[in-house]
Amino acid sequence: MTREGFIELVEQEQEALRGFLLYLCCGNKEEADDIAQDALVKAYLSSAGYQEKGRFRSWLFKIAHNTFLNHKASCRTTESIDEARTLISNTAADASFEHQDLYLALRTLPPKERSAITLFYLNGYNIKEIAAITEASEDAVKKQLSRGRDQLKEKLKL
Amino acid sequence: MNKDKALEELFLAQKPQFDDSEAFMESLNKRLDAVEYIKQHQEATIRRYKMALVAAFVVGIISGGITIVYMLSTPVRVPLFTFQVETGWLSWLANNSRLLTTTALSLLVTFGLISIVGNIQDIRRMRGEVGFRIN
């Protein structure tokens, strides 16, 4: 794939990719864009081996998901929502976003559950596609979705 | 698995919009320029390594061949080299010239082989870095 071809495809997909990562980073736009840039550089370097014709978005999401997990593994994770609430007020969270509650609730989920929930509800992928992107079994994705949904509904009081 | 309606509506209602796409793409292009530069530099280094590898191989073959031919062409009892001055130390060197030359040649070949293997490993490692894995 040529650089021009790659850029053309990325221009079409960058908003979806950034949106996915913005949710994974719980509203931290700076962090999400940084991971998106890293993921796109990795994708560019691997683009010679890209063979999944017509599934560019899924391929990008897979790379972005792995980049996000690697990034998270190198950072301290916070579990409690109270701690998250303190943190989010200090970080460069998306100021224009009115509903921080969803981000705060997402922050309480483990990264893999957060990915599965975001891919399912925001990006509209089905379980099989999520399993391919996150390199997990379909059963594992179902469990992640079920646990994540219950936890989100409890936190958001839905 | 069915979608939870309330959650789905919440996610879709809060779908993020970006008004800085151009700046994002510009920043990405800058990063890709830097990556291209590093990639070209690494590829040039790999080419230099390969040239050095070929040169070492050719020099090794030629010098090794010449030495072996020379050793085989001289009579066994006659030393490979002699000295004008006859002292104990130099006499010992001259008497054992064949053994010493063989040992030196073996060391040279071993060193050459280790260098070649080292270079091949370096080239593979650099290719791995240029090729980048997804995860």
Short mmCIF file of C-alpha atoms in Angstrom, two decimals:
data_model
loop_
_atom_site.label_atom_id
_atom_site.label_comp_id
_atom_site.label_asym_id
_atom_site.label_seq_id
_atom_site.Cartn_x
_atom_site.Cartn_y
_atom_site.Cartn_z
CA MET A 1 0.00 0.00 0.00
CA THR A 2 1.39 3.42 -0.95
CA ARG A 3 1.59 6.26 1.53
CA GLU A 4 -0.99 8.24 -0.45
CA GLY A 5 -3.37 5.26 -0.41
CA PHE A 6 -2.86 4.81 3.30
CA ILE A 7 -3.49 8.50 4.05
CA GLU A 8 -6.62 8.44 1.91
CA LEU A 9 -8.04 5.50 3.89
CA VAL A 10 -7.02 7.03 7.22
CA GLU A 11 -8.76 10.31 6.36
CA GLN A 12 -12.01 8.36 6.05
CA GLU A 13 -11.52 6.38 9.27
CA GLN A 14 -9.69 8.74 11.63
CA GLU A 15 -12.82 10.10 13.31
CA ALA A 16 -14.15 6.62 14.11
CA LEU A 17 -10.73 5.57 15.39
CA ARG A 18 -10.31 8.66 17.53
CA GLY A 19 -13.84 8.28 18.89
CA PHE A 20 -13.13 4.67 19.85
CA LEU A 21 -9.90 5.65 21.60
CA LEU A 22 -11.52 8.67 23.26
CA TYR A 23 -13.97 6.28 24.94
CA LEU A 24 -11.19 3.86 25.88
CA CYS A 25 -9.29 6.77 27.43
CA CYS A 26 -12.46 7.88 29.21
CA GLY A 27 -12.58 11.35 27.65
CA ASN A 28 -8.88 12.17 27.81
CA LYS A 29 -8.57 13.60 24.29
CA GLU A 30 -4.85 14.29 24.45
CA GLU A 31 -4.06 10.72 25.48
CA ALA A 32 -6.51 9.28 22.93
CA ASP A 33 -5.00 11.28 20.05
CA ASP A 34 -1.49 10.31 21.10
CA ILE A 35 -2.42 6.61 21.08
CA ALA A 36 -4.22 7.11 17.74
CA GLN A 37 -1.07 8.62 16.20
CA ASP A 38 1.08 5.77 17.56
CA ALA A 39 -1.39 3.20 16.26
CA LEU A 40 -1.48 4.84 12.81
CA VAL A 41 2.32 4.86 12.57
CA LYS A 42 2.33 1.15 13.48
CA ALA A 43 -0.39 0.54 10.90
CA TYR A 44 1.62 2.39 8.25
CA LEU A 45 4.71 0.33 9.00
CA SER A 46 2.65 -2.87 8.82
CA SER A 47 0.62 -1.76 5.78
CA ALA A 48 2.79 -3.82 3.41
CA GLY A 49 1.34 -6.92 5.06
CA TYR A 50 -2.25 -5.64 5.07
CA GLN A 51 -4.35 -8.26 3.30
CA GLU A 52 -7.81 -7.82 4.78
CA LYS A 53 -9.31 -6.13 1.74
CA GLY A 54 -12.29 -3.95 2.57
CA ARG A 55 -11.81 -4.36 6.32
CA PHE A 56 -9.46 -1.48 6.90
CA ARG A 57 -11.41 -0.08 9.83
CA SER A 58 -11.39 -3.40 11.74
CA TRP A 59 -7.68 -3.77 11.03
CA LEU A 60 -6.99 -0.25 12.34
CA PHE A 61 -9.12 -0.88 15.43
CA LYS A 62 -7.18 -4.06 16.14
CA ILE A 63 -3.88 -2.18 16.05
CA ALA A 64 -5.36 0.68 18.11
CA HIS A 65 -6.71 -1.77 20.69
CA ASN A 66 -3.30 -3.42 21.09
CA THR A 67 -1.58 -0.04 21.29
CA PHE A 68 -4.08 1.06 23.95
CA LEU A 69 -3.51 -2.12 26.02
CA ASN A 70 0.27 -1.69 25.77
CA HIS A 71 -0.11 1.93 26.83
CA LYS A 72 -2.32 0.96 29.77
CA ALA A 73 0.10 -1.75 30.84
CA SER A 74 2.79 0.88 31.18
CA CYS A 75 0.55 3.22 33.18
CA ARG A 76 -0.93 2.99 36.62
CA THR A 77 -4.57 1.95 36.53
CA THR A 78 -7.24 3.29 38.82
CA GLU A 79 -10.19 1.24 39.84
CA SER A 80 -12.37 3.28 42.13
CA ILE A 81 -14.81 5.76 40.70
CA ASP A 82 -14.00 8.29 43.41
CA GLU A 83 -10.36 8.24 42.44
CA ALA A 84 -11.39 8.48 38.81
CA ARG A 85 -13.58 11.50 39.57
CA THR A 86 -10.62 13.28 41.16
CA LEU A 87 -8.34 12.34 38.29
CA ILE A 88 -10.66 13.39 35.52
CA SER A 89 -11.01 16.87 36.94
CA ASN A 90 -7.23 17.23 36.77
CA THR A 91 -6.68 15.76 33.31
CA ALA A 92 -7.23 17.32 29.92
CA ALA A 93 -10.65 15.77 29.54
CA ASP A 94 -12.80 16.76 26.61
CA ALA A 95 -14.18 20.00 27.96
CA SER A 96 -16.89 20.25 25.35
CA PHE A 97 -18.33 16.92 26.42
CA GLU A 98 -21.36 17.52 28.57
CA HIS A 99 -21.95 14.03 29.90
CA GLN A 100 -18.92 13.02 31.91
CA ASP A 101 -20.84 10.36 33.80
CA LEU A 102 -20.46 7.82 31.00
CA TYR A 103 -16.69 8.37 30.90
CA LEU A 104 -16.48 8.08 34.67
CA ALA A 105 -18.49 4.87 34.63
CA LEU A 106 -16.36 3.49 31.79
CA ARG A 107 -13.22 4.23 33.80
CA THR A 108 -14.31 1.72 36.41
CA LEU A 109 -14.29 -1.08 33.83
CA PRO A 110 -11.14 -3.09 33.08
CA PRO A 111 -9.59 -2.07 29.70
CA LYS A 112 -10.73 -5.23 27.88
CA GLU A 113 -14.34 -4.85 29.03
CA ARG A 114 -14.22 -1.16 28.09
CA SER A 115 -13.02 -2.10 24.59
CA ALA A 116 -15.75 -4.70 24.13
CA ILE A 117 -18.49 -2.34 25.36
CA THR A 118 -17.27 0.56 23.19
CA LEU A 119 -16.96 -1.59 20.07
CA PHE A 120 -20.43 -3.04 20.68
CA TYR A 121 -22.40 0.08 21.57
CA LEU A 122 -20.48 2.91 19.91
CA ASN A 123 -19.07 1.29 16.77
CA GLY A 124 -21.80 -1.29 16.22
CA TYR A 125 -19.58 -4.36 15.84
CA ASN A 126 -21.05 -7.79 16.53
CA ILE A 127 -19.53 -10.35 18.92
CA LYS A 128 -17.64 -12.21 16.21
CA GLU A 129 -16.05 -9.00 14.93
CA ILE A 130 -15.17 -7.85 18.46
CA ALA A 131 -13.55 -11.23 19.12
CA ALA A 132 -11.42 -10.78 15.99
CA ILE A 133 -10.41 -7.23 16.90
CA THR A 134 -9.58 -7.96 20.53
CA GLU A 135 -8.13 -11.41 19.77
CA ALA A 136 -10.38 -13.04 22.38
CA SER A 137 -12.84 -15.93 22.12
CA GLU A 138 -16.50 -15.18 21.43
CA ASP A 139 -17.42 -16.57 24.87
CA ALA A 140 -14.94 -14.24 26.53
CA VAL A 141 -16.40 -11.27 24.63
CA LYS A 142 -19.93 -12.26 25.68
CA LYS A 143 -18.84 -12.36 29.33
CA GLN A 144 -17.06 -9.02 29.01
CA LEU A 145 -20.14 -7.44 27.45
CA SER A 146 -22.46 -8.90 30.06
CA ARG A 147 -20.31 -7.84 33.02
CA GLY A 148 -19.60 -4.43 31.50
CA ARG A 149 -23.25 -3.75 30.74
CA ASP A 150 -24.35 -4.68 34.28
CA GLN A 151 -21.65 -2.53 35.83
CA LEU A 152 -22.38 0.47 33.59
CA LYS A 153 -26.12 0.26 34.24
CA GLU A 154 -25.47 0.13 37.96
CA LYS A 155 -23.08 3.08 37.90
CA LEU A 156 -25.26 5.15 35.58
CA LYS A 157 -28.44 4.08 37.38
CA LEU A 158 -30.17 3.13 34.10
CA MET B 1 -26.57 -11.04 22.54
CA ASN B 2 -29.12 -8.22 22.38
CA LYS B 3 -28.13 -4.63 22.87
CA ASP B 4 -29.34 -2.78 25.92
CA LYS B 5 -31.48 0.00 24.43
CA ALA B 6 -30.75 2.58 27.13
CA LEU B 7 -27.00 2.06 26.88
CA GLU B 8 -27.04 2.11 23.10
CA GLU B 9 -28.97 5.39 23.04
CA LEU B 10 -26.59 6.89 25.59
CA PHE B 11 -23.53 5.93 23.51
CA LEU B 12 -25.04 7.14 20.25
CA ALA B 13 -26.23 10.41 21.78
CA GLN B 14 -22.72 11.08 22.97
CA LYS B 15 -20.88 10.09 19.80
CA PRO B 16 -17.79 12.32 19.76
CA GLN B 17 -17.32 14.88 16.98
CA PHE B 18 -13.91 16.22 16.02
CA ASP B 19 -13.29 19.65 14.53
CA ASP B 20 -9.49 19.31 14.37
CA SER B 21 -9.20 16.57 11.74
CA GLU B 22 -6.87 18.62 9.54
CA ALA B 23 -4.48 19.30 12.42
CA PHE B 24 -4.57 15.61 13.34
CA MET B 25 -3.73 14.55 9.77
CA GLU B 26 -0.99 17.17 9.54
CA SER B 27 0.55 15.86 12.74
CA LEU B 28 0.29 12.29 11.42
CA ASN B 29 2.02 13.29 8.17
CA LYS B 30 4.87 14.83 10.16
CA ARG B 31 5.28 11.60 12.14
CA LEU B 32 5.23 9.55 8.94
CA ASP B 33 7.93 11.83 7.45
CA ALA B 34 10.10 11.13 10.50
CA VAL B 35 9.40 7.40 10.22
CA GLU B 36 10.30 7.43 6.49
CA TYR B 37 13.58 9.20 7.30
CA ILE B 38 14.52 6.62 9.95
CA LYS B 39 13.44 3.78 7.67
CA GLN B 40 15.64 5.06 4.82
CA HIS B 41 18.56 5.51 7.21
CA GLN B 42 18.17 1.95 8.51
CA GLU B 43 17.87 0.54 5.00
CA ALA B 44 21.08 2.36 4.01
CA THR B 45 22.81 0.89 7.08
CA ILE B 46 21.59 -2.59 6.11
CA ARG B 47 22.98 -2.09 2.59
CA ARG B 48 26.35 -1.04 4.05
CA TYR B 49 26.36 -4.10 6.34
CA LYS B 50 25.65 -6.34 3.36
CA MET B 51 28.51 -4.81 1.37
CA ALA B 52 30.85 -5.29 4.35
CA LEU B 53 29.65 -8.88 4.61
CA VAL B 54 30.39 -9.60 0.93
CA ALA B 55 33.78 -7.85 1.14
CA ALA B 56 34.76 -9.84 4.26
CA PHE B 57 33.68 -13.06 2.57
CA VAL B 58 35.66 -12.37 -0.63
CA VAL B 59 38.78 -11.23 1.24
CA GLY B 60 38.57 -14.29 3.51
CA ILE B 61 38.20 -16.70 0.61
CA ILE B 62 41.06 -15.14 -1.37
CA SER B 63 43.53 -14.76 1.52
CA GLY B 64 42.65 -18.20 2.95
CA GLY B 65 43.02 -19.81 -0.48
CA ILE B 66 46.39 -18.16 -1.11
CA THR B 67 47.72 -19.24 2.30
CA ILE B 68 46.54 -22.83 1.89
CA VAL B 69 48.00 -23.07 -1.61
CA TYR B 70 51.28 -21.66 -0.35
CA MET B 71 51.37 -24.10 2.58
CA LEU B 72 50.61 -27.08 0.37
CA SER B 73 53.16 -26.03 -2.26
CA THR B 74 56.07 -25.96 0.21
CA PRO B 75 57.76 -29.20 1.39
CA VAL B 76 56.63 -30.42 4.82
CA ARG B 77 60.11 -30.46 6.32
CA VAL B 78 60.94 -26.95 5.11
CA PRO B 79 59.74 -24.13 7.39
CA LEU B 80 57.17 -21.74 5.91
CA PHE B 81 59.28 -18.77 6.89
CA THR B 82 62.83 -18.24 8.24
CA PHE B 83 64.71 -15.34 9.80
CA GLN B 84 68.10 -13.92 8.93
CA VAL B 85 69.14 -13.74 12.57
CA GLU B 86 69.43 -17.07 14.42
CA THR B 87 68.37 -16.66 18.06
CA GLY B 88 66.58 -19.23 20.26
CA TRP B 89 63.20 -17.51 20.10
CA LEU B 90 63.28 -16.88 16.33
CA SER B 91 64.53 -20.42 15.67
CA TRP B 92 61.58 -21.79 17.63
CA LEU B 93 59.22 -19.64 15.53
CA ALA B 94 60.82 -20.81 12.29
CA ASN B 95 60.76 -24.50 13.33
CA ASN B 96 57.07 -24.29 14.24
CA SER B 97 56.12 -22.00 11.37
CA ARG B 98 53.66 -24.44 9.81
CA LEU B 99 51.80 -25.03 13.10
CA LEU B 100 51.77 -21.32 13.94
CA THR B 101 50.50 -20.36 10.48
CA THR B 102 47.72 -22.96 10.69
CA THR B 103 46.71 -21.68 14.16
CA ALA B 104 46.71 -18.04 12.97
CA LEU B 105 44.67 -18.99 9.90
CA SER B 106 42.17 -20.90 12.05
CA LEU B 107 41.78 -17.90 14.40
CA LEU B 108 41.28 -15.62 11.40
CA VAL B 109 38.61 -17.92 9.95
CA THR B 110 36.85 -18.18 13.36
CA PHE B 111 36.92 -14.41 13.76
CA GLY B 112 35.57 -13.99 10.23
CA LEU B 113 32.75 -16.46 10.87
CA ILE B 114 31.78 -14.77 14.14
CA SER B 115 31.74 -11.38 12.36
CA ILE B 116 29.58 -12.73 9.55
CA VAL B 117 27.09 -14.31 11.99
CA GLY B 118 27.04 -11.07 14.02
CA ASN B 119 26.37 -9.00 10.91
CA ILE B 120 23.56 -11.31 9.80
CA GLN B 121 21.95 -11.02 13.24
CA ASP B 122 22.27 -7.21 13.13
CA ILE B 123 20.64 -7.09 9.70
CA ARG B 124 17.76 -9.30 10.89
CA ARG B 125 17.27 -7.17 13.99
CA MET B 126 17.23 -3.96 11.95
CA ARG B 127 14.80 -5.47 9.46
CA GLY B 128 12.56 -6.39 12.40
CA GLU B 129 12.68 -2.80 13.64
CA VAL B 130 11.89 -1.41 10.18
CA GLY B 131 9.13 -3.99 9.64
CA PHE B 132 7.45 -3.29 13.01
CA ARG B 133 5.00 -5.79 14.42
CA ILE B 134 1.36 -4.93 15.01
CA ASN B 135 1.51 -5.70 18.69
#
